CSV table of C-alpha atoms in Angstrom, one decimal:
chain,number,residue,atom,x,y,z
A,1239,UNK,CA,0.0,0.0,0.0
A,1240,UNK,CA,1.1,3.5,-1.0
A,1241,UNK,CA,2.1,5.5,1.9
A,1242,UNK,CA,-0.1,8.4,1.3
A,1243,UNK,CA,-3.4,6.2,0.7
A,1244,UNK,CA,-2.2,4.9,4.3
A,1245,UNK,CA,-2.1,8.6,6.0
A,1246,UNK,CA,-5.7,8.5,4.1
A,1247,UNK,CA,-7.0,5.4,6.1
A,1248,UNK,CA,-5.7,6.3,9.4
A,1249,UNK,CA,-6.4,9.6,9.5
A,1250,UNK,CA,-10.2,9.3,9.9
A,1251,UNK,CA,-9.9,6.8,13.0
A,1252,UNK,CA,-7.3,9.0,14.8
A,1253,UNK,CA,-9.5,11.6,14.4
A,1254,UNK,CA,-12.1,9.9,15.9
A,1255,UNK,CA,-10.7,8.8,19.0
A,1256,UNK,CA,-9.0,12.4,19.6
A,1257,UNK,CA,-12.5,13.6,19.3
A,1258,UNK,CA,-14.2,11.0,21.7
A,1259,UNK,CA,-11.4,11.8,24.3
A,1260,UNK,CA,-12.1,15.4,23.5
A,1261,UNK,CA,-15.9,14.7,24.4
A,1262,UNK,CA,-15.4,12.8,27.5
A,1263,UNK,CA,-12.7,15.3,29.1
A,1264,UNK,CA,-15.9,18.0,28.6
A,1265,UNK,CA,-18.8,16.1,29.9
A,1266,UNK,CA,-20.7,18.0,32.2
A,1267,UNK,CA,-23.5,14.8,32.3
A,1268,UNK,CA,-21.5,12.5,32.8
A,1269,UNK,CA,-21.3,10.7,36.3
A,1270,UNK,CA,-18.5,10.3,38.4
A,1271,UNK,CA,-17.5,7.4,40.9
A,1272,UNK,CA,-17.2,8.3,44.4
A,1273,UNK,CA,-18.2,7.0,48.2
A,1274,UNK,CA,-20.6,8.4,50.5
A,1275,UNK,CA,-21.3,9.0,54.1
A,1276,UNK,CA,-24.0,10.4,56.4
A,1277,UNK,CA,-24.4,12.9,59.1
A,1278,UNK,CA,-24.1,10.4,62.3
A,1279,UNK,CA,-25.8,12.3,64.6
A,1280,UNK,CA,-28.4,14.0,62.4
A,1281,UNK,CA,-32.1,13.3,63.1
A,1282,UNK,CA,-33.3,13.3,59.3
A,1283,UNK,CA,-32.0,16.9,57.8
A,1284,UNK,CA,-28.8,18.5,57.6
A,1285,UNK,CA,-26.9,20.7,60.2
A,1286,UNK,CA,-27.7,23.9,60.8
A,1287,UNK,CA,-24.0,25.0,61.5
A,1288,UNK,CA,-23.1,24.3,58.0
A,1289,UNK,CA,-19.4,25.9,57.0
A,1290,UNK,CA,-22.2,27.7,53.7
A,1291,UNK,CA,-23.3,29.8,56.1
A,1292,UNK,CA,-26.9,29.1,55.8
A,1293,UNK,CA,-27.8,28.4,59.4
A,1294,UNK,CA,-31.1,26.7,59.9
A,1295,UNK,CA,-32.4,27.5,56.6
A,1296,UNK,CA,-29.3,25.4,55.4
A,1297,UNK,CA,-30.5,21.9,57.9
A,1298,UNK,CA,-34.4,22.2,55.8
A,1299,UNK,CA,-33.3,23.6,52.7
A,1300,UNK,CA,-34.6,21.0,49.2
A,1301,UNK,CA,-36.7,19.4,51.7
A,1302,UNK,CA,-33.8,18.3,54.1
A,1303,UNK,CA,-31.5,17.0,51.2
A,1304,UNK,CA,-28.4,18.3,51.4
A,1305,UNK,CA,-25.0,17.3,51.6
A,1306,UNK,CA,-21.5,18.1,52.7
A,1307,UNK,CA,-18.9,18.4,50.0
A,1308,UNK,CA,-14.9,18.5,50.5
A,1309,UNK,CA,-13.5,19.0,47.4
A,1310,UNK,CA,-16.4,20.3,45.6
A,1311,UNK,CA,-16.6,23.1,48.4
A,1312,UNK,CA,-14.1,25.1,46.3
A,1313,UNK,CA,-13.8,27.5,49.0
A,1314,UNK,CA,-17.1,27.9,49.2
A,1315,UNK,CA,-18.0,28.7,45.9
A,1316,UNK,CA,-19.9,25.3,45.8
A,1317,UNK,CA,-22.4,26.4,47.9
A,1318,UNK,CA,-25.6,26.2,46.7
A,1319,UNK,CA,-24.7,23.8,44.0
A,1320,UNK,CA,-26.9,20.6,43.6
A,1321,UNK,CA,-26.1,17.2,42.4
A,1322,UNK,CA,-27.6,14.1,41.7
A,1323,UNK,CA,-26.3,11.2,43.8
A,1324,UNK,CA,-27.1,7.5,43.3
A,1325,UNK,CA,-25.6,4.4,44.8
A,1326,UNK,CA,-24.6,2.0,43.0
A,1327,UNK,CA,-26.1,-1.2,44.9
A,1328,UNK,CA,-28.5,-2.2,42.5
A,1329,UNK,CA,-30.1,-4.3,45.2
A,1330,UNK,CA,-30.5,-1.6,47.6
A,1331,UNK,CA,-30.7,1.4,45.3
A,1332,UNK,CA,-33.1,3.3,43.2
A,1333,UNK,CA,-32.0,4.5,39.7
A,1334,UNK,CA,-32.0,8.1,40.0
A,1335,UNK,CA,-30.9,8.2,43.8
A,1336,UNK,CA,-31.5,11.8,45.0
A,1337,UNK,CA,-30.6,15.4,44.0
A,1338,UNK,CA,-29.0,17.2,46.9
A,1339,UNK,CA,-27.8,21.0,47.8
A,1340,UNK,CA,-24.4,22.0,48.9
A,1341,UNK,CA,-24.7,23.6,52.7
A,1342,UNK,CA,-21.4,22.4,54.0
A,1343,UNK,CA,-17.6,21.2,54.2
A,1344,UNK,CA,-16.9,18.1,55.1
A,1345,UNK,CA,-15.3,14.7,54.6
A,1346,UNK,CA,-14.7,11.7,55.9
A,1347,UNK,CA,-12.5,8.7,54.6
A,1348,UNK,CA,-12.4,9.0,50.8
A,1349,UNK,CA,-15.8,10.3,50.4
A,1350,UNK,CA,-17.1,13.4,48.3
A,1351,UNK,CA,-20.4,14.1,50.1
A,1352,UNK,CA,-21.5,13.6,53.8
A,1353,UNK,CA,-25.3,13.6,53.0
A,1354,UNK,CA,-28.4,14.2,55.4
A,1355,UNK,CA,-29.5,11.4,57.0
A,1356,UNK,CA,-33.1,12.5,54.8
A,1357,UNK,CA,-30.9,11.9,51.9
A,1358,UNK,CA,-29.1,8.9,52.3
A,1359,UNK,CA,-32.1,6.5,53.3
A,1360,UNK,CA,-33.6,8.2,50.1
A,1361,UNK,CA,-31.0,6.6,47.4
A,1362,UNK,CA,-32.9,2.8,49.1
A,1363,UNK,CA,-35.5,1.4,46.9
A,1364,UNK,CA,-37.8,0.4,50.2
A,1365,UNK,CA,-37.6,1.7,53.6
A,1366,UNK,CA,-35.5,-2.1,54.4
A,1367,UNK,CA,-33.0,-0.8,51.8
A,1368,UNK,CA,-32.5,2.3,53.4
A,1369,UNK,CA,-31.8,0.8,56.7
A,1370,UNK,CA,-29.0,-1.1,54.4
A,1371,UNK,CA,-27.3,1.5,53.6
A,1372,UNK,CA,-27.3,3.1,56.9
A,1373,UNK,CA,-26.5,0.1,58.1
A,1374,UNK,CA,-22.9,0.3,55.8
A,1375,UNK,CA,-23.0,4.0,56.9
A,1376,UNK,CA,-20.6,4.6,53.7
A,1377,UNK,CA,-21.7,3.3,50.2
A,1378,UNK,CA,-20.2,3.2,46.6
A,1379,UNK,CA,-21.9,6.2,44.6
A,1380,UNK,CA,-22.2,8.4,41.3
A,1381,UNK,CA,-22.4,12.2,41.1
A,1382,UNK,CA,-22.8,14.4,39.0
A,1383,UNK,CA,-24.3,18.2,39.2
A,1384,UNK,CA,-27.7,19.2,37.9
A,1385,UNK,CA,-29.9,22.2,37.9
A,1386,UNK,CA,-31.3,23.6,40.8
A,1387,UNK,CA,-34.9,24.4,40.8
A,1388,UNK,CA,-36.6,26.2,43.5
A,1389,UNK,CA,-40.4,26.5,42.0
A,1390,UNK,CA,-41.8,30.2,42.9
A,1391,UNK,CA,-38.7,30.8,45.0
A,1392,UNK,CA,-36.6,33.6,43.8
A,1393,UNK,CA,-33.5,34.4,44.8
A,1394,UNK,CA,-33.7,35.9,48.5
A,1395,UNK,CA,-31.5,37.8,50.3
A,1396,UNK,CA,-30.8,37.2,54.2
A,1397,UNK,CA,-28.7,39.8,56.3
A,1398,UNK,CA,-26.5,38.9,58.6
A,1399,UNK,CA,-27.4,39.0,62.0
A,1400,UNK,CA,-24.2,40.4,63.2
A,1401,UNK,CA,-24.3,43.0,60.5
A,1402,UNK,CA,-24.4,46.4,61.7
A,1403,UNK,CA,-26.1,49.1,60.0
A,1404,UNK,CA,-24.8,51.4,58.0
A,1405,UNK,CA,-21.3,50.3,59.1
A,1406,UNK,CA,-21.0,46.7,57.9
A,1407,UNK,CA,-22.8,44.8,56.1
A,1408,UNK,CA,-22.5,40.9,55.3
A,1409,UNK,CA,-25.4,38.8,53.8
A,1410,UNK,CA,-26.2,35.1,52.5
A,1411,UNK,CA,-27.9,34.5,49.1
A,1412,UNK,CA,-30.7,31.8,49.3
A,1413,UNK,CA,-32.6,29.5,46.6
A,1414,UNK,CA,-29.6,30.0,44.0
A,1415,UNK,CA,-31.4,28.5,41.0
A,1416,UNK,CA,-29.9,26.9,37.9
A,1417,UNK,CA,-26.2,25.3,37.4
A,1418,UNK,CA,-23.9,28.4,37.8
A,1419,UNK,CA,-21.7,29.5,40.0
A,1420,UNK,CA,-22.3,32.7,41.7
A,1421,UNK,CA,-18.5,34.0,42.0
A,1422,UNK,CA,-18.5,37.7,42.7
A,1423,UNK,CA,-21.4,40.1,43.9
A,1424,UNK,CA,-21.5,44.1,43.7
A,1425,UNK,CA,-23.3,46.6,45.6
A,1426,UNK,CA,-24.2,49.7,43.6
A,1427,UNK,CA,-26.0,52.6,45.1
A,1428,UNK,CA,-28.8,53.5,42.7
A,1429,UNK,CA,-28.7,57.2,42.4
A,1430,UNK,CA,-24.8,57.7,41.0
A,1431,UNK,CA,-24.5,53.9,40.4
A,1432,UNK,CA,-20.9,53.8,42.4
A,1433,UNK,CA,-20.5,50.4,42.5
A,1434,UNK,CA,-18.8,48.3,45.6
A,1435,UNK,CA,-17.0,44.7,45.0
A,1436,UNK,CA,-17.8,42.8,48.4
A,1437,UNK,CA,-15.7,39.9,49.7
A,1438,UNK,CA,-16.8,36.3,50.2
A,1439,UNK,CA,-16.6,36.0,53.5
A,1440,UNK,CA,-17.0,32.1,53.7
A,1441,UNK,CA,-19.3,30.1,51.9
A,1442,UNK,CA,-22.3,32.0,50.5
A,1443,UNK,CA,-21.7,34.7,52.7
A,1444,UNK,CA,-20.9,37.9,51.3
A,1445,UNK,CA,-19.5,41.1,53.5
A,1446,UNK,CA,-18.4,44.5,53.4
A,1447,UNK,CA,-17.5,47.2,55.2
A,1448,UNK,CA,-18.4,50.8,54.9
A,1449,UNK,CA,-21.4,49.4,52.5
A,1450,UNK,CA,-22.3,52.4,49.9
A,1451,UNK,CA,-25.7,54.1,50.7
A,1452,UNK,CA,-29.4,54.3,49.8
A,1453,UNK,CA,-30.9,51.9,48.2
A,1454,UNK,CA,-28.6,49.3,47.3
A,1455,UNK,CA,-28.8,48.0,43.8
A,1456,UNK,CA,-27.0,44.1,44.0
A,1457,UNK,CA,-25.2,42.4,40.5
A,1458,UNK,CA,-24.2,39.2,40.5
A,1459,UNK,CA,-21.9,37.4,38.5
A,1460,UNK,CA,-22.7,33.4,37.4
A,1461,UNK,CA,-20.0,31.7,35.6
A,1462,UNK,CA,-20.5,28.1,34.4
A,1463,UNK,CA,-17.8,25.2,34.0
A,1464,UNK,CA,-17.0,26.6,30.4
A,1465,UNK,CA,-15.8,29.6,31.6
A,1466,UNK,CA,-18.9,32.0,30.5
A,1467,UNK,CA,-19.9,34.9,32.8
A,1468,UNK,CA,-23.0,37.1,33.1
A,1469,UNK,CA,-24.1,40.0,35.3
A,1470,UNK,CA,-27.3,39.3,36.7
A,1471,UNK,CA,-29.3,42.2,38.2
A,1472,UNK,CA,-32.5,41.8,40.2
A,1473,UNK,CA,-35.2,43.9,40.1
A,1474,UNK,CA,-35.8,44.6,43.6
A,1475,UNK,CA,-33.4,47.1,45.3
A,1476,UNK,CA,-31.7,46.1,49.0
A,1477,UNK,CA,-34.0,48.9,50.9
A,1478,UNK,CA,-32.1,52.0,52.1
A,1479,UNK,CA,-33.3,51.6,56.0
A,1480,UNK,CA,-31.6,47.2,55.5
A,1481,UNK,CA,-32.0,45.3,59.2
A,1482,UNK,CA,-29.8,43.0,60.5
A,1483,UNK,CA,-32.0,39.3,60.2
A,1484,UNK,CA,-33.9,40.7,57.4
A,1485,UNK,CA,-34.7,38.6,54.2
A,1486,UNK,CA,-35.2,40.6,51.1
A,1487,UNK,CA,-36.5,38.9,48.0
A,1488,UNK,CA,-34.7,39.8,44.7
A,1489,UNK,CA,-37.5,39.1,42.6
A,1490,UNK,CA,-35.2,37.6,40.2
A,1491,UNK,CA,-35.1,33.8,39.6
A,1492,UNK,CA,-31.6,32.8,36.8
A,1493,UNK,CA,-32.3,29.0,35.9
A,1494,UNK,CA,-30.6,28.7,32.9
């Protein structure tokens, strides 16, 4: 055979396999293999000391199924994020296992997630199949993230309570929808639109000092694994006159 008709032949299946490799590296479907624990000493939900920030909203939050992550904490930029979790027991374990949210850090052995003890029994076919697995107290498991969806939820805003008007102000973001990552916020004061970068304090909380003033106009930037970013700005302002505890609904919902 000619060498050139042979660079012809190959060329096609090289191409091919470069392109399947290509595909794999870049799927954001596809599952991952990984272990999974439970909170020991958690009645059904999650804690409500969670290293997201979210308090006791964070222990109820999805219903109760939520998770701590270690690696996929990402200094708390996971926070909020859900993902679908399944073990892999297929005589103990449903097929689509159960879609938990991101509240806190934790790990334990080689695990990814520490889930609720809610969420854990939930991946069992039967309520006998969920005493299984908590039985094994770690199981074999696929992840892989999904879209949130909180129905006629929008994205909510809770002050801090140790904020301290007009002097500091810090603040947790609730019912982030969609599969973005939320990874810098601004305050912008709605009259000369001066706008103020805050810091991530830890997890979803957000802080500042010497906030600006009046009626406080928030952006928020969600990237995506891909590396594209948008502003997001809610309609609702952040009130001039904001309380420490307060919850402030954005009236914006970003599911996409």
């Amino acid at each position: 055979m000619a060498p050139s008709l042979r660079f012809l032949l190959l060329l096609p299946a090289t191409f091919f396999f470069m392109q399947t490799l290509a595909e794999a590296a870049t799927c954001s479907d596809c599952f991952t293999q990984s272990q999974a624990a439970y909170y020991p000493n958690s009645d059904e939900n999650g804690t409500d000391t969670g290293r997201c920030g979210y308090g006791s909203f964070g222990a109820t939050l999805n219903g109760g199924d939520v998770a701590a992550v270690s690696a996929l904490y990402r200094d708390g930029v996971g926070c909020g994020a859900c993902y679908q979790v399944k073990c892999t027991n297929s005589y103990y374990c449903t097929d689509d296992g159960v879609t938990i949210v991101v509240t806190d850090q934790g790990s334990s052995g080689n695990t990814d997630f520490i889930l609720s003890r809610r969420a854990f029994s939930r991946m069992g076919q039967t309520t006998d199949a969920a005493a299984s697995l908590l039985a094994l107290g770690v199981v074999d498991i696929e992840y892989r993230r999904v879209s949130c969806s909180y129905p006629y939820k929008n994205i909510t805003i809770k002050i801090d309570q140790n904020s301290n008007y007009p002097y500091y102000l810090a603040f947790v973001i609730w019912h982030q929808q969609g599969r973005r990552d939320i990874t810098a916020v601004q305050l912008c004061e709605t009259q000369n639109f001066a706008c103020k970068l805050l810091d991530r304090s830890y997890g979803a909380v957000w802080t500042t000092t010497s906030p600006p003033s009046g009626p406080l106009s928030l952006r928020m930037l969600f990237s995506d694994e891909n590396g594209d970013e948008t502003w997001v700005v809610p309609v609702n302002n952040i009130p001039q006159d904001w309380k420490a505890g307060e919850t402030y609904d954005t009236g914006v919902q970003v599911n996409s």
